[in-house]
């Protein structure tokens, strides 16, 4: 029996287990690419219009940091590659990271790999299967995106160059996740390490792409995301850049398999730090334990929201000048945001996006209930005087108040960055807080739905992630696709006032809060009446 014996069977098992989440990633990334191309066709139907738009982008360091350079603004394919190169790399990198960790370290942590390994399965079959499965999914995403671009009338060579560059970036981060899975005993820590690498590479690309001539532009070449951009689909198609992408992935995978040979099953190469023999007074309540479990994720998310809020606020005035030079884009942004000027429209749209991102944290925090239950850590607590409602509330409180903290932080940093440029810091901070905090009731609806799934249908509680993706797609592409209003109203974020610039209406906010409370109450009632496990 070889070390990879049984990998084929595990791949089929992985496809069956992920038959919902993998198509969601496919539709999200490939569909986003196709819809972006269609939107550009509608916004800039002629070459002069596209060239004028490209000229308006040139020399704007803020946009270069967010989206990367544009190599060919004369074609729809070139604009799509510019808009989706960096974003697509981040999305497929995140999808690859989560998939590899879920089928390696998470399976070890839950003890399922030990059962599988007792059969006719090689030592490295789980890791091999996870990497091959992820690589296959990345390739399918890239090919679907390429075929979709060809269907919109783009050249085949550039379309396949773009699709394969996405797949190459995804494979690199699948390899990063494979290494991270060997280092720690926790899937949460492995995801954190891989996500940190993803964030660092995005930051390197952003600094390098936005640097002035003579500055540290070489930093971009340290980022696999930038390698995917530098393939330059529709603008030369630099096929040779697939060599560093595949070479980096191969080296990381070789390192992952070498590390796997040097550790025990279930153990990580970084030894866990033992805790104190006795608990501190701060851990004598179930709420204190909940804080201990959630604080790391909350602090990490808070740092990210502070940075992105500052970036959005800092570029608001630059975007205003860019949009004023492009009437088509100005009209598109007016549709996405409020109606009181381009800056208000941009900020309203960005605050709405932050609300959607905050809902990701909310679902993650609420699903910790299910993780604690399936990990058999809830039962010892519930065997004491702690009631089911108190234990569930110790996690729900972070799912409810956590996004308030995150959105408030991003509102303050966005307002501060914008106010320092306009000279009205106090007013800008208040506007930022208003724009972000109005997103809270919509985020609470996601928290309530997740708790309801946990209490009433725990085996499919992870469907909450699909709900987040649906709301994201409705918010980002609904106006472009001109979906009917009833379809747009499915998302709670459709009912949120577009601040700053829009009109505040309290009734929709109240209804969203009532829906969130009702869903949470139904979930708690179901949890009190069902069996654990």
mmCIF file with all atom_site columns, N, CA, C and O in Angstrom, residues 445-485:
data_model
loop_
_atom_site.group_PDB
_atom_site.id
_atom_site.type_symbol
_atom_site.label_atom_id
_atom_site.label_alt_id
_atom_site.label_comp_id
_atom_site.label_asym_id
_atom_site.label_entity_id
_atom_site.label_seq_id
_atom_site.pdbx_PDB_ins_code
_atom_site.Cartn_x
_atom_site.Cartn_y
_atom_site.Cartn_z
_atom_site.occupancy
_atom_site.B_iso_or_equiv
_atom_site.pdbx_formal_charge
_atom_site.auth_seq_id
_atom_site.auth_comp_id
_atom_site.auth_asym_id
_atom_site.auth_atom_id
_atom_site.pdbx_PDB_model_num
ATOM 1   N N  . UNK A 1 445 ? -30.468 40.078 11.380  1.00 0.00 ? 445 UNK A N  1
ATOM 2   C CA . UNK A 1 445 ? -31.332 39.094 10.721  1.00 0.00 ? 445 UNK A CA 1
ATOM 3   C C  . UNK A 1 445 ? -30.532 37.839 10.386  1.00 0.00 ? 445 UNK A C  1
ATOM 4   O O  . UNK A 1 445 ? -31.009 36.709 10.575  1.00 0.00 ? 445 UNK A O  1
ATOM 5   N N  . UNK A 1 446 ? -29.278 38.015 9.912   1.00 0.00 ? 446 UNK A N  1
ATOM 6   C CA . UNK A 1 446 ? -28.426 36.850 9.639   1.00 0.00 ? 446 UNK A CA 1
ATOM 7   C C  . UNK A 1 446 ? -28.128 36.085 10.910  1.00 0.00 ? 446 UNK A C  1
ATOM 8   O O  . UNK A 1 446 ? -28.113 34.844 10.913  1.00 0.00 ? 446 UNK A O  1
ATOM 9   N N  . UNK A 1 447 ? -27.873 36.809 12.003  1.00 0.00 ? 447 UNK A N  1
ATOM 10  C CA . UNK A 1 447 ? -27.632 36.131 13.282  1.00 0.00 ? 447 UNK A CA 1
ATOM 11  C C  . UNK A 1 447 ? -28.856 35.330 13.703  1.00 0.00 ? 447 UNK A C  1
ATOM 12  O O  . UNK A 1 447 ? -28.747 34.171 14.138  1.00 0.00 ? 447 UNK A O  1
ATOM 13  N N  . UNK A 1 448 ? -30.054 35.928 13.581  1.00 0.00 ? 448 UNK A N  1
ATOM 14  C CA . UNK A 1 448 ? -31.274 35.219 13.950  1.00 0.00 ? 448 UNK A CA 1
ATOM 15  C C  . UNK A 1 448 ? -31.516 33.993 13.098  1.00 0.00 ? 448 UNK A C  1
ATOM 16  O O  . UNK A 1 448 ? -31.894 32.928 13.611  1.00 0.00 ? 448 UNK A O  1
ATOM 17  N N  . UNK A 1 449 ? -31.307 34.103 11.787  1.00 0.00 ? 449 UNK A N  1
ATOM 18  C CA . UNK A 1 449 ? -31.499 32.955 10.905  1.00 0.00 ? 449 UNK A CA 1
ATOM 19  C C  . UNK A 1 449 ? -30.525 31.826 11.243  1.00 0.00 ? 449 UNK A C  1
ATOM 20  O O  . UNK A 1 449 ? -30.884 30.646 11.214  1.00 0.00 ? 449 UNK A O  1
ATOM 21  N N  . UNK A 1 450 ? -29.282 32.190 11.574  1.00 0.00 ? 450 UNK A N  1
ATOM 22  C CA . UNK A 1 450 ? -28.291 31.167 11.923  1.00 0.00 ? 450 UNK A CA 1
ATOM 23  C C  . UNK A 1 450 ? -28.675 30.456 13.212  1.00 0.00 ? 450 UNK A C  1
ATOM 24  O O  . UNK A 1 450 ? -28.575 29.222 13.320  1.00 0.00 ? 450 UNK A O  1
ATOM 25  N N  . UNK A 1 451 ? -29.118 31.214 14.211  1.00 0.00 ? 451 UNK A N  1
ATOM 26  C CA . UNK A 1 451 ? -29.558 30.599 15.471  1.00 0.00 ? 451 UNK A CA 1
ATOM 27  C C  . UNK A 1 451 ? -30.783 29.722 15.228  1.00 0.00 ? 451 UNK A C  1
ATOM 28  O O  . UNK A 1 451 ? -30.912 28.633 15.813  1.00 0.00 ? 451 UNK A O  1
ATOM 29  N N  . UNK A 1 452 ? -31.694 30.176 14.367  1.00 0.00 ? 452 UNK A N  1
ATOM 30  C CA . UNK A 1 452 ? -32.877 29.366 14.063  1.00 0.00 ? 452 UNK A CA 1
ATOM 31  C C  . UNK A 1 452 ? -32.483 28.043 13.417  1.00 0.00 ? 452 UNK A C  1
ATOM 32  O O  . UNK A 1 452 ? -33.025 26.981 13.754  1.00 0.00 ? 452 UNK A O  1
ATOM 33  N N  . UNK A 1 453 ? -31.528 28.086 12.481  1.00 0.00 ? 453 UNK A N  1
ATOM 34  C CA . UNK A 1 453 ? -31.060 26.840 11.860  1.00 0.00 ? 453 UNK A CA 1
ATOM 35  C C  . UNK A 1 453 ? -30.390 25.945 12.893  1.00 0.00 ? 453 UNK A C  1
ATOM 36  O O  . UNK A 1 453 ? -30.586 24.723 12.895  1.00 0.00 ? 453 UNK A O  1
ATOM 37  N N  . UNK A 1 454 ? -29.609 26.540 13.789  1.00 0.00 ? 454 UNK A N  1
ATOM 38  C CA . UNK A 1 454 ? -28.942 25.752 14.829  1.00 0.00 ? 454 UNK A CA 1
ATOM 39  C C  . UNK A 1 454 ? -29.947 25.059 15.738  1.00 0.00 ? 454 UNK A C  1
ATOM 40  O O  . UNK A 1 454 ? -29.777 23.886 16.104  1.00 0.00 ? 454 UNK A O  1
ATOM 41  N N  . UNK A 1 455 ? -31.000 25.764 16.103  1.00 0.00 ? 455 UNK A N  1
ATOM 42  C CA . UNK A 1 455 ? -31.954 25.182 17.029  1.00 0.00 ? 455 UNK A CA 1
ATOM 43  C C  . UNK A 1 455 ? -32.953 24.240 16.389  1.00 0.00 ? 455 UNK A C  1
ATOM 44  O O  . UNK A 1 455 ? -33.318 23.231 16.987  1.00 0.00 ? 455 UNK A O  1
ATOM 45  N N  . UNK A 1 456 ? -33.373 24.543 15.155  1.00 0.00 ? 456 UNK A N  1
ATOM 46  C CA . UNK A 1 456 ? -34.443 23.775 14.521  1.00 0.00 ? 456 UNK A CA 1
ATOM 47  C C  . UNK A 1 456 ? -33.934 22.723 13.540  1.00 0.00 ? 456 UNK A C  1
ATOM 48  O O  . UNK A 1 456 ? -34.560 21.670 13.384  1.00 0.00 ? 456 UNK A O  1
ATOM 49  N N  . UNK A 1 457 ? -32.824 23.003 12.871  1.00 0.00 ? 457 UNK A N  1
ATOM 50  C CA . UNK A 1 457 ? -32.279 22.062 11.876  1.00 0.00 ? 457 UNK A CA 1
ATOM 51  C C  . UNK A 1 457 ? -30.762 22.070 11.971  1.00 0.00 ? 457 UNK A C  1
ATOM 52  O O  . UNK A 1 457 ? -30.065 22.546 11.072  1.00 0.00 ? 457 UNK A O  1
ATOM 53  N N  . UNK A 1 458 ? -30.203 21.560 13.076  1.00 0.00 ? 458 UNK A N  1
ATOM 54  C CA . UNK A 1 458 ? -28.761 21.703 13.319  1.00 0.00 ? 458 UNK A CA 1
ATOM 55  C C  . UNK A 1 458 ? -27.877 21.049 12.266  1.00 0.00 ? 458 UNK A C  1
ATOM 56  O O  . UNK A 1 458 ? -26.759 21.510 12.019  1.00 0.00 ? 458 UNK A O  1
ATOM 57  N N  . UNK A 1 459 ? -28.348 19.980 11.635  1.00 0.00 ? 459 UNK A N  1
ATOM 58  C CA . UNK A 1 459 ? -27.504 19.286 10.658  1.00 0.00 ? 459 UNK A CA 1
ATOM 59  C C  . UNK A 1 459 ? -27.268 20.103 9.402   1.00 0.00 ? 459 UNK A C  1
ATOM 60  O O  . UNK A 1 459 ? -26.324 19.829 8.652   1.00 0.00 ? 459 UNK A O  1
ATOM 61  N N  . UNK A 1 460 ? -28.113 21.088 9.154   1.00 0.00 ? 460 UNK A N  1
ATOM 62  C CA . UNK A 1 460 ? -27.935 21.937 7.965   1.00 0.00 ? 460 UNK A CA 1
ATOM 63  C C  . UNK A 1 460 ? -27.684 23.382 8.382   1.00 0.00 ? 460 UNK A C  1
ATOM 64  O O  . UNK A 1 460 ? -27.965 24.314 7.621   1.00 0.00 ? 460 UNK A O  1
ATOM 65  N N  . UNK A 1 461 ? -27.145 23.578 9.574   1.00 0.00 ? 461 UNK A N  1
ATOM 66  C CA . UNK A 1 461 ? -26.903 24.941 10.050  1.00 0.00 ? 461 UNK A CA 1
ATOM 67  C C  . UNK A 1 461 ? -25.922 25.684 9.163   1.00 0.00 ? 461 UNK A C  1
ATOM 68  O O  . UNK A 1 461 ? -25.988 26.918 9.048   1.00 0.00 ? 461 UNK A O  1
ATOM 69  N N  . UNK A 1 462 ? -25.016 24.974 8.510   1.00 0.00 ? 462 UNK A N  1
ATOM 70  C CA . UNK A 1 462 ? -24.026 25.631 7.645   1.00 0.00 ? 462 UNK A CA 1
ATOM 71  C C  . UNK A 1 462 ? -24.658 26.264 6.416   1.00 0.00 ? 462 UNK A C  1
ATOM 72  O O  . UNK A 1 462 ? -23.990 27.018 5.691   1.00 0.00 ? 462 UNK A O  1
ATOM 73  N N  . UNK A 1 463 ? -25.944 25.992 6.167   1.00 0.00 ? 463 UNK A N  1
ATOM 74  C CA . UNK A 1 463 ? -26.644 26.654 5.059   1.00 0.00 ? 463 UNK A CA 1
ATOM 75  C C  . UNK A 1 463 ? -26.649 28.171 5.255   1.00 0.00 ? 463 UNK A C  1
ATOM 76  O O  . UNK A 1 463 ? -26.832 28.930 4.296   1.00 0.00 ? 463 UNK A O  1
ATOM 77  N N  . UNK A 1 464 ? -26.417 28.608 6.474   1.00 0.00 ? 464 UNK A N  1
ATOM 78  C CA . UNK A 1 464 ? -26.355 30.051 6.734   1.00 0.00 ? 464 UNK A CA 1
ATOM 79  C C  . UNK A 1 464 ? -25.304 30.729 5.860   1.00 0.00 ? 464 UNK A C  1
ATOM 80  O O  . UNK A 1 464 ? -25.472 31.889 5.467   1.00 0.00 ? 464 UNK A O  1
ATOM 81  N N  . UNK A 1 465 ? -24.221 30.012 5.539   1.00 0.00 ? 465 UNK A N  1
ATOM 82  C CA . UNK A 1 465 ? -23.196 30.599 4.658   1.00 0.00 ? 465 UNK A CA 1
ATOM 83  C C  . UNK A 1 465 ? -23.766 30.842 3.265   1.00 0.00 ? 465 UNK A C  1
ATOM 84  O O  . UNK A 1 465 ? -23.449 31.853 2.631   1.00 0.00 ? 465 UNK A O  1
ATOM 85  N N  . UNK A 1 466 ? -24.580 29.918 2.778   1.00 0.00 ? 466 UNK A N  1
ATOM 86  C CA . UNK A 1 466 ? -25.198 30.104 1.465   1.00 0.00 ? 466 UNK A CA 1
ATOM 87  C C  . UNK A 1 466 ? -26.125 31.310 1.469   1.00 0.00 ? 466 UNK A C  1
ATOM 88  O O  . UNK A 1 466 ? -26.224 32.044 0.472   1.00 0.00 ? 466 UNK A O  1
ATOM 89  N N  . UNK A 1 467 ? -26.811 31.536 2.591   1.00 0.00 ? 467 UNK A N  1
ATOM 90  C CA . UNK A 1 467 ? -27.696 32.702 2.692   1.00 0.00 ? 467 UNK A CA 1
ATOM 91  C C  . UNK A 1 467 ? -26.887 33.992 2.585   1.00 0.00 ? 467 UNK A C  1
ATOM 92  O O  . UNK A 1 467 ? -27.286 34.950 1.910   1.00 0.00 ? 467 UNK A O  1
ATOM 93  N N  . UNK A 1 468 ? -25.718 34.021 3.230   1.00 0.00 ? 468 UNK A N  1
ATOM 94  C CA . UNK A 1 468 ? -24.850 35.203 3.136   1.00 0.00 ? 468 UNK A CA 1
ATOM 95  C C  . UNK A 1 468 ? -24.447 35.453 1.684   1.00 0.00 ? 468 UNK A C  1
ATOM 96  O O  . UNK A 1 468 ? -24.463 36.593 1.201   1.00 0.00 ? 468 UNK A O  1
ATOM 97  N N  . UNK A 1 469 ? -24.079 34.392 0.982   1.00 0.00 ? 469 UNK A N  1
ATOM 98  C CA . UNK A 1 469 ? -23.670 34.543 -0.413  1.00 0.00 ? 469 UNK A CA 1
ATOM 99  C C  . UNK A 1 469 ? -24.823 35.066 -1.267  1.00 0.00 ? 469 UNK A C  1
ATOM 100 O O  . UNK A 1 469 ? -24.642 35.935 -2.125  1.00 0.00 ? 469 UNK A O  1
ATOM 101 N N  . UNK A 1 470 ? -26.033 34.562 -1.034  1.00 0.00 ? 470 UNK A N  1
ATOM 102 C CA . UNK A 1 470 ? -27.200 35.029 -1.790  1.00 0.00 ? 470 UNK A CA 1
ATOM 103 C C  . UNK A 1 470 ? -27.428 36.520 -1.557  1.00 0.00 ? 470 UNK A C  1
ATOM 104 O O  . UNK A 1 470 ? -27.652 37.289 -2.508  1.00 0.00 ? 470 UNK A O  1
ATOM 105 N N  . UNK A 1 471 ? -27.352 36.953 -0.304  1.00 0.00 ? 471 UNK A N  1
ATOM 106 C CA . UNK A 1 471 ? -27.550 38.371 -0.011  1.00 0.00 ? 471 UNK A CA 1
ATOM 107 C C  . UNK A 1 471 ? -26.446 39.214 -0.649  1.00 0.00 ? 471 UNK A C  1
ATOM 108 O O  . UNK A 1 471 ? -26.701 40.324 -1.140  1.00 0.00 ? 471 UNK A O  1
ATOM 109 N N  . UNK A 1 472 ? -25.213 38.695 -0.656  1.00 0.00 ? 472 UNK A N  1
ATOM 110 C CA . UNK A 1 472 ? -24.103 39.414 -1.277  1.00 0.00 ? 472 UNK A CA 1
ATOM 111 C C  . UNK A 1 472 ? -24.333 39.582 -2.774  1.00 0.00 ? 472 UNK A C  1
ATOM 112 O O  . UNK A 1 472 ? -24.164 40.672 -3.334  1.00 0.00 ? 472 UNK A O  1
ATOM 113 N N  . UNK A 1 473 ? -24.742 38.512 -3.435  1.00 0.00 ? 473 UNK A N  1
ATOM 114 C CA . UNK A 1 473 ? -24.976 38.573 -4.873  1.00 0.00 ? 473 UNK A CA 1
ATOM 115 C C  . UNK A 1 473 ? -26.143 39.497 -5.210  1.00 0.00 ? 473 UNK A C  1
ATOM 116 O O  . UNK A 1 473 ? -26.088 40.253 -6.188  1.00 0.00 ? 473 UNK A O  1
ATOM 117 N N  . UNK A 1 474 ? -27.196 39.451 -4.402  1.00 0.00 ? 474 UNK A N  1
ATOM 118 C CA . UNK A 1 474 ? -28.331 40.337 -4.645  1.00 0.00 ? 474 UNK A CA 1
ATOM 119 C C  . UNK A 1 474 ? -27.923 41.804 -4.512  1.00 0.00 ? 474 UNK A C  1
ATOM 120 O O  . UNK A 1 474 ? -28.319 42.652 -5.324  1.00 0.00 ? 474 UNK A O  1
ATOM 121 N N  . UNK A 1 475 ? -27.114 42.091 -3.497  1.00 0.00 ? 475 UNK A N  1
ATOM 122 C CA . UNK A 1 475 ? -26.705 43.476 -3.286  1.00 0.00 ? 475 UNK A CA 1
ATOM 123 C C  . UNK A 1 475 ? -25.760 44.001 -4.342  1.00 0.00 ? 475 UNK A C  1
ATOM 124 O O  . UNK A 1 475 ? -25.860 45.156 -4.759  1.00 0.00 ? 475 UNK A O  1
ATOM 125 N N  . UNK A 1 476 ? -24.836 43.150 -4.802  1.00 0.00 ? 476 UNK A N  1
ATOM 126 C CA . UNK A 1 476 ? -23.828 43.613 -5.737  1.00 0.00 ? 476 UNK A CA 1
ATOM 127 C C  . UNK A 1 476 ? -24.286 43.573 -7.190  1.00 0.00 ? 476 UNK A C  1
ATOM 128 O O  . UNK A 1 476 ? -23.888 44.408 -7.999  1.00 0.00 ? 476 UNK A O  1
ATOM 129 N N  . UNK A 1 477 ? -25.115 42.564 -7.539  1.00 0.00 ? 477 UNK A N  1
ATOM 130 C CA . UNK A 1 477 ? -25.452 42.382 -8.943  1.00 0.00 ? 477 UNK A CA 1
ATOM 131 C C  . UNK A 1 477 ? -26.924 42.593 -9.256  1.00 0.00 ? 477 UNK A C  1
ATOM 132 O O  . UNK A 1 477 ? -27.302 42.641 -10.421 1.00 0.00 ? 477 UNK A O  1
ATOM 133 N N  . UNK A 1 478 ? -27.752 42.716 -8.208  1.00 0.00 ? 478 UNK A N  1
ATOM 134 C CA . UNK A 1 478 ? -29.173 42.926 -8.462  1.00 0.00 ? 478 UNK A CA 1
ATOM 135 C C  . UNK A 1 478 ? -29.454 44.164 -9.288  1.00 0.00 ? 478 UNK A C  1
ATOM 136 O O  . UNK A 1 478 ? -30.181 44.104 -10.294 1.00 0.00 ? 478 UNK A O  1
ATOM 137 N N  . UNK A 1 479 ? -28.884 45.346 -8.921  1.00 0.00 ? 479 UNK A N  1
ATOM 138 C CA . UNK A 1 479 ? -29.132 46.543 -9.742  1.00 0.00 ? 479 UNK A CA 1
ATOM 139 C C  . UNK A 1 479 ? -28.597 46.418 -11.162 1.00 0.00 ? 479 UNK A C  1
ATOM 140 O O  . UNK A 1 479 ? -29.214 46.904 -12.110 1.00 0.00 ? 479 UNK A O  1
ATOM 141 N N  . UNK A 1 480 ? -27.427 45.756 -11.315 1.00 0.00 ? 480 UNK A N  1
ATOM 142 C CA . UNK A 1 480 ? -26.845 45.616 -12.650 1.00 0.00 ? 480 UNK A CA 1
ATOM 143 C C  . UNK A 1 480 ? -27.707 44.720 -13.524 1.00 0.00 ? 480 UNK A C  1
ATOM 144 O O  . UNK A 1 480 ? -27.938 45.003 -14.708 1.00 0.00 ? 480 UNK A O  1
ATOM 145 N N  . UNK A 1 481 ? -28.218 43.619 -12.937 1.00 0.00 ? 481 UNK A N  1
ATOM 146 C CA . UNK A 1 481 ? -29.050 42.686 -13.694 1.00 0.00 ? 481 UNK A CA 1
ATOM 147 C C  . UNK A 1 481 ? -30.506 43.134 -13.772 1.00 0.00 ? 481 UNK A C  1
ATOM 148 O O  . UNK A 1 481 ? -31.310 42.471 -14.428 1.00 0.00 ? 481 UNK A O  1
ATOM 149 N N  . UNK A 1 482 ? -30.836 44.235 -13.060 1.00 0.00 ? 482 UNK A N  1
ATOM 150 C CA . UNK A 1 482 ? -32.194 44.777 -13.062 1.00 0.00 ? 482 UNK A CA 1
ATOM 151 C C  . UNK A 1 482 ? -33.214 43.721 -12.631 1.00 0.00 ? 482 UNK A C  1
ATOM 152 O O  . UNK A 1 482 ? -34.234 43.500 -13.277 1.00 0.00 ? 482 UNK A O  1
ATOM 153 N N  . UNK A 1 483 ? -32.899 43.089 -11.498 1.00 0.00 ? 483 UNK A N  1
ATOM 154 C CA . UNK A 1 483 ? -33.818 42.097 -10.954 1.00 0.00 ? 483 UNK A CA 1
ATOM 155 C C  . UNK A 1 483 ? -35.093 42.775 -10.466 1.00 0.00 ? 483 UNK A C  1
ATOM 156 O O  . UNK A 1 483 ? -35.070 43.950 -10.075 1.00 0.00 ? 483 UNK A O  1
ATOM 157 N N  . UNK A 1 484 ? -36.223 42.051 -10.450 1.00 0.00 ? 484 UNK A N  1
ATOM 158 C CA . UNK A 1 484 ? -37.458 42.646 -9.940  1.00 0.00 ? 484 UNK A CA 1
ATOM 159 C C  . UNK A 1 484 ? -37.325 43.003 -8.465  1.00 0.00 ? 484 UNK A C  1
ATOM 160 O O  . UNK A 1 484 ? -36.530 42.404 -7.731  1.00 0.00 ? 484 UNK A O  1
ATOM 161 N N  . UNK A 1 485 ? -38.133 43.952 -8.036  1.00 0.00 ? 485 UNK A N  1
ATOM 162 C CA . UNK A 1 485 ? -38.010 44.454 -6.670  1.00 0.00 ? 485 UNK A CA 1
ATOM 163 C C  . UNK A 1 485 ? -38.279 43.367 -5.641  1.00 0.00 ? 485 UNK A C  1
ATOM 164 O O  . UNK A 1 485 ? -37.647 43.351 -4.572  1.00 0.00 ? 485 UNK A O  1
#
